[in-house]
PDB file of C-alpha atoms in Angstrom:
ATOM      1  CA  MET A   1      14.709 -11.343 -74.093  1.00  0.00           C
ATOM      2  CA  ASP A   2      12.591 -12.489 -71.539  1.00  0.00           C
ATOM      3  CA  LYS A   3      14.608 -12.941 -68.519  1.00  0.00           C
ATOM      4  CA  GLU A   4      13.432 -11.908 -65.233  1.00  0.00           C
ATOM      5  CA  TYR A   5      15.487  -9.809 -63.150  1.00  0.00           C
ATOM      6  CA  ASN A   6      16.663 -10.623 -59.716  1.00  0.00           C
ATOM      7  CA  VAL A   7      18.856  -8.807 -57.352  1.00  0.00           C
ATOM      8  CA  PRO A   8      21.882 -11.158 -56.715  1.00  0.00           C
ATOM      9  CA  LEU A   9      21.526 -13.059 -53.386  1.00  0.00           C
ATOM     10  CA  LYS A  10      24.793 -11.874 -52.032  1.00  0.00           C
ATOM     11  CA  TYR A  11      23.438  -8.362 -51.662  1.00  0.00           C
ATOM     12  CA  PHE A  12      20.575  -9.385 -49.342  1.00  0.00           C
ATOM     13  CA  ASN A  13      22.857 -11.553 -47.279  1.00  0.00           C
ATOM     14  CA  LEU A  14      25.515  -8.328 -46.759  1.00  0.00           C
ATOM     15  CA  LEU A  15      22.529  -6.104 -45.548  1.00  0.00           C
ATOM     16  CA  GLY A  16      21.406  -8.733 -43.214  1.00  0.00           C
ATOM     17  CA  GLN A  17      24.655  -9.273 -41.658  1.00  0.00           C
ATOM     18  CA  GLY A  18      25.211  -5.571 -41.353  1.00  0.00           C
ATOM     19  CA  GLU A  19      22.042  -4.984 -39.597  1.00  0.00           C
ATOM     20  CA  LEU A  20      22.808  -8.080 -37.489  1.00  0.00           C
ATOM     21  CA  ARG A  21      26.330  -6.708 -36.269  1.00  0.00           C
ATOM     22  CA  SER A  22      24.786  -3.480 -35.970  1.00  0.00           C
ATOM     23  CA  GLY A  23      22.064  -4.862 -33.718  1.00  0.00           C
ATOM     24  CA  ARG A  24      24.617  -6.930 -31.527  1.00  0.00           C
ATOM     25  CA  ILE A  25      26.741  -3.702 -31.181  1.00  0.00           C
ATOM     26  CA  ILE A  26      23.540  -2.017 -29.604  1.00  0.00           C
ATOM     27  CA  VAL A  27      22.688  -4.996 -27.179  1.00  0.00           C
ATOM     28  CA  ALA A  28      26.086  -5.153 -26.147  1.00  0.00           C
ATOM     29  CA  PHE A  29      26.421  -1.317 -25.440  1.00  0.00           C
ATOM     30  CA  ILE A  30      23.587  -1.421 -23.426  1.00  0.00           C
ATOM     31  CA  ALA A  31      24.484  -4.430 -21.345  1.00  0.00           C
ATOM     32  CA  MET A  32      27.827  -2.871 -20.842  1.00  0.00           C
ATOM     33  CA  SER A  33      25.962   0.564 -19.447  1.00  0.00           C
ATOM     34  CA  ILE A  34      23.864  -1.418 -17.172  1.00  0.00           C
ATOM     35  CA  ILE A  35      26.960  -3.274 -15.810  1.00  0.00           C
ATOM     36  CA  LEU A  36      28.939  -0.049 -15.555  1.00  0.00           C
ATOM     37  CA  LEU A  37      26.169   1.784 -13.861  1.00  0.00           C
ATOM     38  CA  GLY A  38      25.560  -1.024 -11.281  1.00  0.00           C
ATOM     39  CA  THR A  39      29.191  -1.222 -10.548  1.00  0.00           C
ATOM     40  CA  ILE A  40      29.403   2.594 -10.187  1.00  0.00           C
ATOM     41  CA  GLY A  41      26.266   2.358  -7.862  1.00  0.00           C
ATOM     42  CA  VAL A  42      27.972  -0.340  -5.845  1.00  0.00           C
ATOM     43  CA  LEU A  43      31.579   1.461  -5.494  1.00  0.00           C
ATOM     44  CA  VAL A  44      29.561   4.700  -4.316  1.00  0.00           C
ATOM     45  CA  SER A  45      27.590   2.831  -1.614  1.00  0.00           C
ATOM     46  CA  GLY A  46      30.389   1.091  -0.493  1.00  0.00           C
ATOM     47  CA  ASN A  47      32.488   4.256  -0.437  1.00  0.00           C
ATOM     48  CA  THR A  48      29.914   6.007   1.510  1.00  0.00           C
ATOM     49  CA  SER A  49      29.547   3.256   4.203  1.00  0.00           C
ATOM     50  CA  LEU A  50      33.331   3.063   4.592  1.00  0.00           C
ATOM     51  CA  GLN A  51      33.619   6.912   5.445  1.00  0.00           C
ATOM     52  CA  ARG A  52      30.833   6.175   7.856  1.00  0.00           C
ATOM     53  CA  THR A  53      32.722   3.503   9.614  1.00  0.00           C
ATOM     54  CA  ASN A  54      35.906   5.378   9.508  1.00  0.00           C
ATOM     55  CA  ALA A  55      34.232   8.378  11.056  1.00  0.00           C
ATOM     56  CA  GLU A  56      32.534   6.407  13.956  1.00  0.00           C
ATOM     57  CA  LEU A  57      35.893   4.359  14.522  1.00  0.00           C
ATOM     58  CA  GLN A  58      37.748   7.971  14.909  1.00  0.00           C
ATOM     59  CA  SER A  59      35.168   9.217  17.169  1.00  0.00           C
ATOM     60  CA  GLN A  60      35.785   6.285  19.395  1.00  0.00           C
ATOM     61  CA  ARG A  61      39.579   6.515  19.187  1.00  0.00           C
ATOM     62  CA  VAL A  62      39.784  10.214  20.145  1.00  0.00           C
ATOM     63  CA  MET A  63      41.791  10.402  23.450  1.00  0.00           C
ATOM     64  CA  TYR A  64      42.889  13.668  25.255  1.00  0.00           C
ATOM     65  CA  GLY A  65      45.695  14.055  27.584  1.00  0.00           C
ATOM     66  CA  PHE A  66      44.629  15.732  31.159  1.00  0.00           C
ATOM     67  CA  PRO A  67      47.054  15.793  34.054  1.00  0.00           C
ATOM     68  CA  ASN A  68      46.274  13.793  37.135  1.00  0.00           C
ATOM     69  CA  ALA A  69      46.879  14.606  40.691  1.00  0.00           C
ATOM     70  CA  ASP A  70      50.545  13.949  40.327  1.00  0.00           C
ATOM     71  CA  GLY A  71      50.789  16.203  37.166  1.00  0.00           C
ATOM     72  CA  VAL A  72      51.165  13.275  34.871  1.00  0.00           C
ATOM     73  CA  PHE A  73      49.174  13.372  31.756  1.00  0.00           C
ATOM     74  CA  VAL A  74      46.708  10.445  31.216  1.00  0.00           C
ATOM     75  CA  SER A  75      44.980   9.603  28.061  1.00  0.00           C
ATOM     76  CA  GLU A  76      41.390   9.937  28.669  1.00  0.00           C
ATOM     77  CA  LYS A  77      38.357  10.031  26.428  1.00  0.00           C
ATOM     78  CA  ALA A  78      35.956  11.942  28.552  1.00  0.00           C
ATOM     79  CA  ILE A  79      37.172  15.370  30.081  1.00  0.00           C
ATOM     80  CA  PRO A  80      37.729  14.362  33.940  1.00  0.00           C
ATOM     81  CA  GLU A  81      36.148  16.368  36.574  1.00  0.00           C
ATOM     82  CA  ARG A  82      39.081  17.322  38.180  1.00  0.00           C
ATOM     83  CA  HIS A  83      40.307  19.144  34.839  1.00  0.00           C
ATOM     84  CA  LEU A  84      37.204  20.887  34.649  1.00  0.00           C
ATOM     85  CA  ILE A  85      37.342  22.037  38.506  1.00  0.00           C
ATOM     86  CA  ALA A  86      41.130  23.286  37.820  1.00  0.00           C
ATOM     87  CA  PHE A  87      40.048  25.157  34.661  1.00  0.00           C
ATOM     88  CA  THR A  88      37.363  26.898  36.678  1.00  0.00           C
ATOM     89  CA  SER A  89      39.490  27.785  39.600  1.00  0.00           C
ATOM     90  CA  VAL A  90      41.982  29.386  37.016  1.00  0.00           C
ATOM     91  CA  PHE A  91      39.405  31.329  35.286  1.00  0.00           C
ATOM     92  CA  LEU A  92      37.757  32.552  38.553  1.00  0.00           C
ATOM     93  CA  GLU A  93      40.986  33.653  39.918  1.00  0.00           C
ATOM     94  CA  ASN A  94      41.730  35.816  36.841  1.00  0.00           C
ATOM     95  CA  PHE A  95      38.189  37.008  36.384  1.00  0.00           C
ATOM     96  CA  TYR A  96      37.236  38.228  39.848  1.00  0.00           C
ATOM     97  CA  ASN A  97      40.547  38.842  41.850  1.00  0.00           C
ATOM     98  CA  PHE A  98      42.560  41.724  40.877  1.00  0.00           C
ATOM     99  CA  THR A  99      44.853  44.411  42.254  1.00  0.00           C
ATOM    100  CA  PRO A 100      45.310  47.724  40.640  1.00  0.00           C
ATOM    101  CA  GLU A 101      48.862  46.097  39.672  1.00  0.00           C
ATOM    102  CA  SER A 102      47.262  42.927  37.872  1.00  0.00           C
ATOM    103  CA  ALA A 103      43.751  43.875  37.037  1.00  0.00           C
ATOM    104  CA  LEU A 104      44.634  44.421  33.129  1.00  0.00           C
ATOM    105  CA  THR A 105      46.728  41.257  33.039  1.00  0.00           C
ATOM    106  CA  ASN A 106      44.293  39.446  34.854  1.00  0.00           C
ATOM    107  CA  ALA A 107      41.404  40.654  32.715  1.00  0.00           C
ATOM    108  CA  ASN A 108      43.177  39.627  29.364  1.00  0.00           C
ATOM    109  CA  GLU A 109      43.845  36.273  30.787  1.00  0.00           C
ATOM    110  CA  ALA A 110      40.240  35.765  31.690  1.00  0.00           C
ATOM    111  CA  LEU A 111      39.363  36.924  28.177  1.00  0.00           C
ATOM    112  CA  ARG A 112      41.712  34.364  26.657  1.00  0.00           C
ATOM    113  CA  LEU A 113      40.025  31.421  28.431  1.00  0.00           C
ATOM    114  CA  MET A 114      36.321  32.568  27.097  1.00  0.00           C
ATOM    115  CA  SER A 115      34.958  31.500  23.992  1.00  0.00           C
ATOM    116  CA  PRO A 116      34.692  34.083  21.079  1.00  0.00           C
ATOM    117  CA  ARG A 117      30.885  34.739  21.519  1.00  0.00           C
ATOM    118  CA  PHE A 118      31.328  35.262  25.547  1.00  0.00           C
ATOM    119  CA  ARG A 119      34.654  37.332  25.137  1.00  0.00           C
ATOM    120  CA  ALA A 120      32.878  39.645  22.698  1.00  0.00           C
ATOM    121  CA  LEU A 121      30.243  40.243  25.470  1.00  0.00           C
ATOM    122  CA  GLN A 122      32.491  40.776  28.212  1.00  0.00           C
ATOM    123  CA  GLU A 123      35.718  42.614  26.933  1.00  0.00           C
ATOM    124  CA  GLU A 124      34.699  46.217  27.094  1.00  0.00           C
ATOM    125  CA  ASN A 125      33.491  45.833  30.832  1.00  0.00           C
ATOM    126  CA  MET A 126      36.438  43.975  32.073  1.00  0.00           C
ATOM    127  CA  LYS A 127      38.849  46.321  30.854  1.00  0.00           C
ATOM    128  CA  SER A 128      36.776  49.098  32.183  1.00  0.00           C
ATOM    129  CA  ILE A 129      36.854  47.621  35.689  1.00  0.00           C
ATOM    130  CA  ALA A 130      40.640  46.967  35.277  1.00  0.00           C
ATOM    131  CA  LYS A 131      41.238  50.721  34.235  1.00  0.00           C
ATOM    132  CA  GLN A 132      38.918  51.866  37.363  1.00  0.00           C
ATOM    133  CA  SER A 133      40.981  49.516  39.644  1.00  0.00           C
ATOM    134  CA  ASP A 134      44.300  51.326  38.505  1.00  0.00           C
ATOM    135  CA  GLU A 135      42.942  54.605  38.607  1.00  0.00           C
ATOM    136  CA  GLN A 136      40.983  54.266  41.847  1.00  0.00           C
ATOM    137  CA  GLN A 137      43.448  51.716  43.766  1.00  0.00           C
ATOM    138  CA  ILE A 138      40.904  49.028  43.970  1.00  0.00           C
ATOM    139  CA  THR A 139      41.573  45.340  45.014  1.00  0.00           C
ATOM    140  CA  GLN A 140      39.009  42.694  44.683  1.00  0.00           C
ATOM    141  CA  VAL A 141      39.009  39.316  46.151  1.00  0.00           C
ATOM    142  CA  PHE A 142      36.488  36.569  45.211  1.00  0.00           C
ATOM    143  CA  VAL A 143      35.959  33.742  47.942  1.00  0.00           C
ATOM    144  CA  ARG A 144      34.210  30.703  47.009  1.00  0.00           C
ATOM    145  CA  THR A 145      32.098  29.501  50.103  1.00  0.00           C
ATOM    146  CA  THR A 146      30.565  26.304  48.841  1.00  0.00           C
ATOM    147  CA  PRO A 147      31.995  23.418  47.042  1.00  0.00           C
ATOM    148  CA  TYR A 148      31.779  23.128  43.324  1.00  0.00           C
ATOM    149  CA  LYS A 149      28.904  21.331  41.887  1.00  0.00           C
ATOM    150  CA  LEU A 150      29.267  19.992  38.304  1.00  0.00           C
ATOM    151  CA  GLU A 151      26.372  19.014  36.147  1.00  0.00           C
ATOM    152  CA  THR A 152      26.727  17.735  32.272  1.00  0.00           C
ATOM    153  CA  ASP A 153      24.423  18.938  29.970  1.00  0.00           C
ATOM    154  CA  PRO A 154      24.555  17.139  26.550  1.00  0.00           C
ATOM    155  CA  ALA A 155      23.308  20.114  24.485  1.00  0.00           C
ATOM    156  CA  SER A 156      25.248  22.788  26.166  1.00  0.00           C
ATOM    157  CA  GLY A 157      28.439  21.481  27.778  1.00  0.00           C
ATOM    158  CA  TYR A 158      29.313  21.482  31.539  1.00  0.00           C
ATOM    159  CA  ILE A 159      27.854  23.745  34.241  1.00  0.00           C
ATOM    160  CA  VAL A 160      29.726  24.423  37.420  1.00  0.00           C
ATOM    161  CA  SER A 161      27.881  25.985  40.076  1.00  0.00           C
ATOM    162  CA  PHE A 162      28.805  27.270  43.522  1.00  0.00           C
ATOM    163  CA  GLN A 163      28.173  30.231  46.152  1.00  0.00           C
ATOM    164  CA  ALA A 164      30.935  32.789  46.699  1.00  0.00           C
ATOM    165  CA  SER A 165      31.587  36.235  48.443  1.00  0.00           C
ATOM    166  CA  ARG A 166      32.979  38.996  46.769  1.00  0.00           C
ATOM    167  CA  TYR A 167      35.172  41.992  48.643  1.00  0.00           C
ATOM    168  CA  ARG A 168      36.034  45.397  47.281  1.00  0.00           C
ATOM    169  CA  ALA A 169      38.865  47.404  49.122  1.00  0.00           C
ATOM    170  CA  THR A 170      40.858  50.511  48.553  1.00  0.00           C
ATOM    171  CA  LEU A 171      44.202  50.204  50.537  1.00  0.00           C
ATOM    172  CA  SER A 172      42.831  48.643  53.766  1.00  0.00           C
ATOM    173  CA  THR A 173      39.227  49.916  53.724  1.00  0.00           C
ATOM    174  CA  VAL A 174      36.611  47.257  52.372  1.00  0.00           C
ATOM    175  CA  PHE A 175      33.725  49.088  50.971  1.00  0.00           C
ATOM    176  CA  ASP A 176      31.717  46.592  49.326  1.00  0.00           C
ATOM    177  CA  ARG A 177      30.592  43.195  50.346  1.00  0.00           C
ATOM    178  CA  LYS A 178      28.356  40.644  48.279  1.00  0.00           C
ATOM    179  CA  LYS A 179      27.286  36.966  48.128  1.00  0.00           C
ATOM    180  CA  TYR A 180      26.555  35.442  44.877  1.00  0.00           C
ATOM    181  CA  ASN A 181      25.112  32.124  43.543  1.00  0.00           C
ATOM    182  CA  VAL A 182      27.498  31.400  40.497  1.00  0.00           C
ATOM    183  CA  LYS A 183      26.988  29.429  37.510  1.00  0.00           C
ATOM    184  CA  ILE A 184      29.617  28.670  34.735  1.00  0.00           C
ATOM    185  CA  LEU A 185      29.205  27.073  31.539  1.00  0.00           C
ATOM    186  CA  ILE A 186      32.115  25.343  30.162  1.00  0.00           C
ATOM    187  CA  LYS A 187      32.225  24.104  26.597  1.00  0.00           C
ATOM    188  CA  ALA A 188      35.056  21.585  25.251  1.00  0.00           C
ATOM    189  CA  VAL A 189      37.195  23.008  22.401  1.00  0.00           C
ATOM    190  CA  LYS A 190      39.784  21.403  20.262  1.00  0.00           C
ATOM    191  CA  PRO A 191      43.046  21.474  21.969  1.00  0.00           C
ATOM    192  CA  SER A 192      45.569  24.127  20.592  1.00  0.00           C
ATOM    193  CA  LYS A 193      48.699  26.233  21.623  1.00  0.00           C
ATOM    194  CA  TYR A 194      45.901  29.001  22.488  1.00  0.00           C
ATOM    195  CA  PHE A 195      43.346  26.696  23.888  1.00  0.00           C
ATOM    196  CA  GLU A 196      45.590  24.418  26.087  1.00  0.00           C
ATOM    197  CA  TRP A 197      42.772  23.363  28.418  1.00  0.00           C
ATOM    198  CA  ALA A 198      40.613  22.109  25.640  1.00  0.00           C
ATOM    199  CA  VAL A 199      37.759  23.892  27.219  1.00  0.00           C
ATOM    200  CA  VAL A 200      36.538  27.566  27.290  1.00  0.00           C
ATOM    201  CA  ALA A 201      34.096  29.408  29.599  1.00  0.00           C
ATOM    202  CA  ASP A 202      31.141  30.199  27.318  1.00  0.00           C
ATOM    203  CA  ASP A 203      28.698  31.928  29.613  1.00  0.00           C
ATOM    204  CA  MET A 204      28.414  32.934  33.379  1.00  0.00           C
ATOM    205  CA  GLN A 205      25.543  34.052  35.810  1.00  0.00           C
ATOM    206  CA  ALA A 206      26.175  35.479  39.201  1.00  0.00           C
ATOM    207  CA  GLN A 207      22.980  36.287  41.035  1.00  0.00           C
ATOM    208  CA  GLU A 208      23.370  38.143  44.237  1.00  0.00           C
ATOM    209  CA  ILE A 209      22.062  36.472  47.538  1.00  0.00           C
ATOM    210  CA  THR A 210      20.304  39.364  49.437  1.00  0.00           C
ATOM    211  CA  GLN A 211      19.169  37.328  52.532  1.00  0.00           C
TER     212      GLN A 211
END
């Protein structure tokens, strides 16, 4: 029998169709991956842009309530000068003015109005002065002699400067009188039950005037 052996054509057709299907699946998978990656990239970019926009809008919408001259709270975007001056007056009243009976209370209130950094620097000395006032019956009075001057430093905060005289006395005898150039650095903080002023004293310089 001289019969030439040939593989049936149907087997070739089956192999060709299988390879074709596999090729199509691979191409489809690659295309879907590219589309999916592109979609993810667009979503991430859009989400980042949305977050940035929301942050900008939130910063523009922030409003604070500060009492006006009549004691009525008014919403304002920036801390008004009257609020900074009022805070400075209260802070100085507690920091510099005391009697033997009020020295420790005033010191604690002044410390509460400070930033944590400034409080750590002042606490030991202020409580020592309060103890000395109680033991030696010392009264101190601090009198401002010039108007407040307010400057705004974008990097630091608000700087309040003025001149003042300090008097120390025991009973009715004044034994110490000095004049000072004073500068107080005030920083804004997030309002809270503890920081109801929404600002704190962050530093202070008192340079004695000798002339």
